[in-house]
Amino acid sequence: MAVTASGFIGKSAISVRVDFSSVPAKLSYLKRSFCASKPLVVQSVALSPPARTVESPPVGYRKNVGICLVSPCRKIFTASKIHVPDTWQMPQGGADEGEDLRNAAFRELREETGVTSAEFIAEIPNWLTYDFPRDVKDKLNRKWRTSYKGQAQKWFLFKFTGKEEEINLLGDGTAKPEFKVWSWMLPEQVIEHAVYFKRPVYEHVINQFNPYFVDEEEKDSMNSCKD
């Protein structure tokens, strides 16, 4: 695993990238089917319970948006939390009351990564929920002064259309930084490195967005990507 600087470190930007391309995925609970003409398919072998899907956020769950940002090389932006070592996740954050959810996803992406060069591709129609473990629930509810059981998430898929120098872990300066390092990961690596209580949601998200990871217009550009 190599750590490289993408962009620069200074008062105006921090973008430290971890390169997972040389690290083999531990496919202990996943299997992968891939060919040059089809998108990568990730299938669970049922060691994780399926994600819970609902039509609207249940009472007691925080309304949240999640962002799957995919590169032209079919890899997904994933970052490690500042205060929780080795905890990797896709960008996510709370939606304000009455806020358009797609706009909330764009806002959270900008606040957490500095990225504005992103094209909306798709969204998952249903909400996905997960419960907080007791220690996480107590910590977050003290921080937020709430009593949430967990989060109800609406997930959006965006394609990154900018240059890596745009990625800035200080975000746009409107919120406290969330992440310390980031990486482009293959779909199975995103699931593998996710914290256990988010893993069923991540499996569902990646399976739902899988048909969009490769389209006819992008196959030539993908063939030029490094492994």
C-alpha positions in Angstrom: 0.0 0.0 0.0 1.5 3.3 -1.1 0.6 6.7 0.3 0.9 9.6 -2.2 0.2 13.3 -2.1 -2.5 14.3 -4.5 -2.6 18.1 -4.7 -0.7 19.8 -1.9 -0.8 20.3 1.8 -1.1 23.7 3.2 -3.5 26.2 4.6 -5.8 26.1 1.6 -5.9 22.4 0.8 -5.3 18.9 2.1 -5.6 16.0 -0.2 -3.6 12.9 1.0 -4.3 9.8 -1.1 -3.7 6.2 -0.2 -3.2 3.9 -3.1 -4.9 0.5 -2.7 -4.2 -0.7 -6.2 -1.3 -2.9 -5.1 -3.2 -4.5 -2.2 -5.2 -7.6 -3.1 -8.8 -7.6 -1.9 -9.6 -10.1 0.9 -12.5 -11.8 -0.8 -13.4 -13.9 2.3 -17.1 -13.0 2.0 -17.3 -11.7 -1.5 -16.9 -13.2 -5.0 -16.3 -11.3 -8.1 -17.4 -11.8 -11.7 -15.8 -9.6 -14.3 -15.2 -9.5 -18.0 -14.0 -6.7 -20.3 -17.5 -6.1 -21.8 -19.5 -6.1 -18.6 -19.5 -4.1 -15.3 -18.1 -5.7 -12.2 -20.6 -7.6 -10.2 -20.3 -8.0 -6.5 -22.4 -10.7 -4.9 -22.7 -11.3 -1.2 -22.5 -14.8 0.1 -24.9 -14.0 2.9 -22.5 -13.5 5.8 -24.0 -10.0 6.2 -27.8 -9.6 6.7 -29.5 -7.7 3.8 -29.9 -4.0 4.1 -33.3 -2.8 5.3 -35.2 -0.8 2.7 -38.1 1.5 3.4 -40.2 4.0 1.5 -39.7 6.8 4.0 -37.4 7.4 7.0 -38.7 5.6 10.1 -39.3 7.5 13.3 -36.1 7.7 15.4 -33.7 7.6 12.4 -31.7 10.5 11.2 -32.4 11.5 7.6 -29.1 11.2 5.7 -27.7 11.3 2.2 -24.9 9.1 0.8 -22.7 9.7 -2.2 -21.1 7.1 -4.4 -18.6 9.0 -6.5 -17.2 6.9 -9.3 -14.1 7.7 -11.4 -13.8 7.1 -15.2 -11.8 4.0 -14.2 -14.8 2.5 -12.4 -13.3 3.1 -8.9 -15.1 4.6 -6.0 -14.0 7.5 -3.8 -13.5 6.3 -0.2 -12.0 8.1 2.7 -10.8 7.4 6.3 -12.3 9.3 9.2 -10.0 11.6 11.2 -11.0 10.5 14.6 -11.7 6.8 13.9 -8.6 5.0 12.6 -8.9 2.6 9.7 -12.6 3.4 9.2 -13.3 4.0 5.6 -16.5 5.2 4.1 -18.1 7.0 1.1 -19.2 10.6 1.8 -22.4 11.0 3.6 -24.2 13.6 5.8 -27.4 14.8 7.3 -30.1 16.5 5.2 -31.7 19.6 6.5 -35.5 19.8 7.0 -37.1 20.6 3.6 -33.9 20.4 1.7 -33.9 18.8 -1.8 -32.1 15.5 -1.3 -30.1 15.6 -4.5 -29.0 19.1 -3.6 -28.1 17.8 -0.1 -25.9 15.2 -1.7 -24.1 17.7 -3.8 -23.7 19.9 -0.8 -22.3 17.1 1.4 -19.9 16.1 -1.4 -18.6 19.6 -1.7 -18.4 20.1 2.1 -16.5 16.9 2.8 -14.2 16.6 -0.3 -14.2 20.0 -2.1 -15.5 18.3 -5.2 -17.8 20.3 -7.5 -17.0 18.6 -10.8 -19.5 15.8 -10.5 -22.3 14.7 -12.7 -25.5 13.1 -11.3 -26.1 9.6 -12.7 -28.7 7.9 -10.6 -30.3 7.5 -7.2 -31.7 4.5 -5.3 -35.5 5.0 -4.9 -35.9 3.6 -1.4 -34.3 4.6 1.8 -31.7 2.3 3.4 -31.4 2.1 7.2 -28.8 0.9 9.6 -28.7 0.9 13.4 -25.9 2.4 15.5 -24.0 0.1 17.8 -24.6 1.1 21.4 -21.2 2.8 21.9 -21.6 4.7 18.6 -25.2 5.6 19.4 -24.3 7.0 22.8 -21.4 9.0 21.4 -23.3 10.5 18.5 -26.4 11.3 20.4 -24.3 13.2 23.0 -22.7 15.1 20.2 -25.9 15.9 18.4 -28.1 16.1 21.5 -30.5 13.7 20.0 -31.8 10.2 20.6 -31.4 8.5 17.2 -31.5 4.8 16.8 -29.6 4.9 13.5 -29.6 6.6 10.1 -32.0 6.4 7.1 -30.1 7.1 3.9 -31.0 8.1 0.4 -28.1 7.2 -1.9 -26.9 9.0 -5.0 -24.4 8.1 -7.7 -22.2 10.8 -9.2 -19.5 10.6 -11.9 -16.3 12.5 -11.1 -15.5 14.8 -14.0 -12.7 16.9 -12.6 -9.0 16.5 -11.9 -7.7 14.9 -8.7 -6.1 18.2 -7.7 -9.7 19.4 -7.0 -10.1 16.9 -4.1 -9.5 18.8 -0.9 -10.2 17.1 2.5 -10.7 20.5 4.1 -13.9 20.7 2.0 -15.3 24.1 1.1 -14.5 25.6 4.5 -18.2 25.6 5.7 -17.9 22.5 8.0 -15.3 20.7 10.1 -13.1 18.3 8.1 -14.3 14.7 8.3 -11.4 12.8 6.6 -7.7 12.5 6.8 -6.8 10.3 3.7 -8.7 9.1 0.7 -8.4 6.5 -2.0 -10.0 5.2 -5.2 -11.2 1.7 -4.4 -12.7 -1.1 -6.4 -16.3 -1.9 -5.4 -15.3 -5.0 -3.4 -12.6 -3.1 -1.6 -15.2 -0.4 -0.5 -17.3 -3.1 1.1 -14.3 -4.9 2.7 -13.0 -1.7 4.3 -16.4 -0.4 5.5 -17.2 -0.6 9.2 -19.3 -3.7 9.9 -22.6 -2.0 10.7 -22.6 -0.1 7.4 -21.5 -3.1 5.3 -25.0 -4.4 4.4 -26.0 -0.9 3.1 -22.8 -0.7 1.1 -23.4 -4.1 -0.5 -26.9 -3.0 -1.5 -25.7 0.4 -2.8 -23.0 -1.1 -5.0 -25.3 -3.8 -6.3 -27.9 -1.2 -7.2 -25.5 1.1 -8.9 -23.5 -1.7 -10.6 -25.3 -1.3 -14.0 -24.1 2.3 -14.2 -20.4 1.6 -13.5 -19.7 0.9 -17.2 -21.5 2.2 -20.2 -20.8 1.9 -23.9 -19.3 5.4 -24.2 -16.9 4.8 -21.3 -15.4 1.4 -22.3 -12.6 2.9 -24.3 -11.6 5.2 -21.5 -11.7 2.4 -19.0 -9.4 0.2 -21.2 -6.8 2.9 -20.9 -7.0 2.9 -17.0 -4.3 1.3 -15.0 -5.1 -1.8 -13.1 
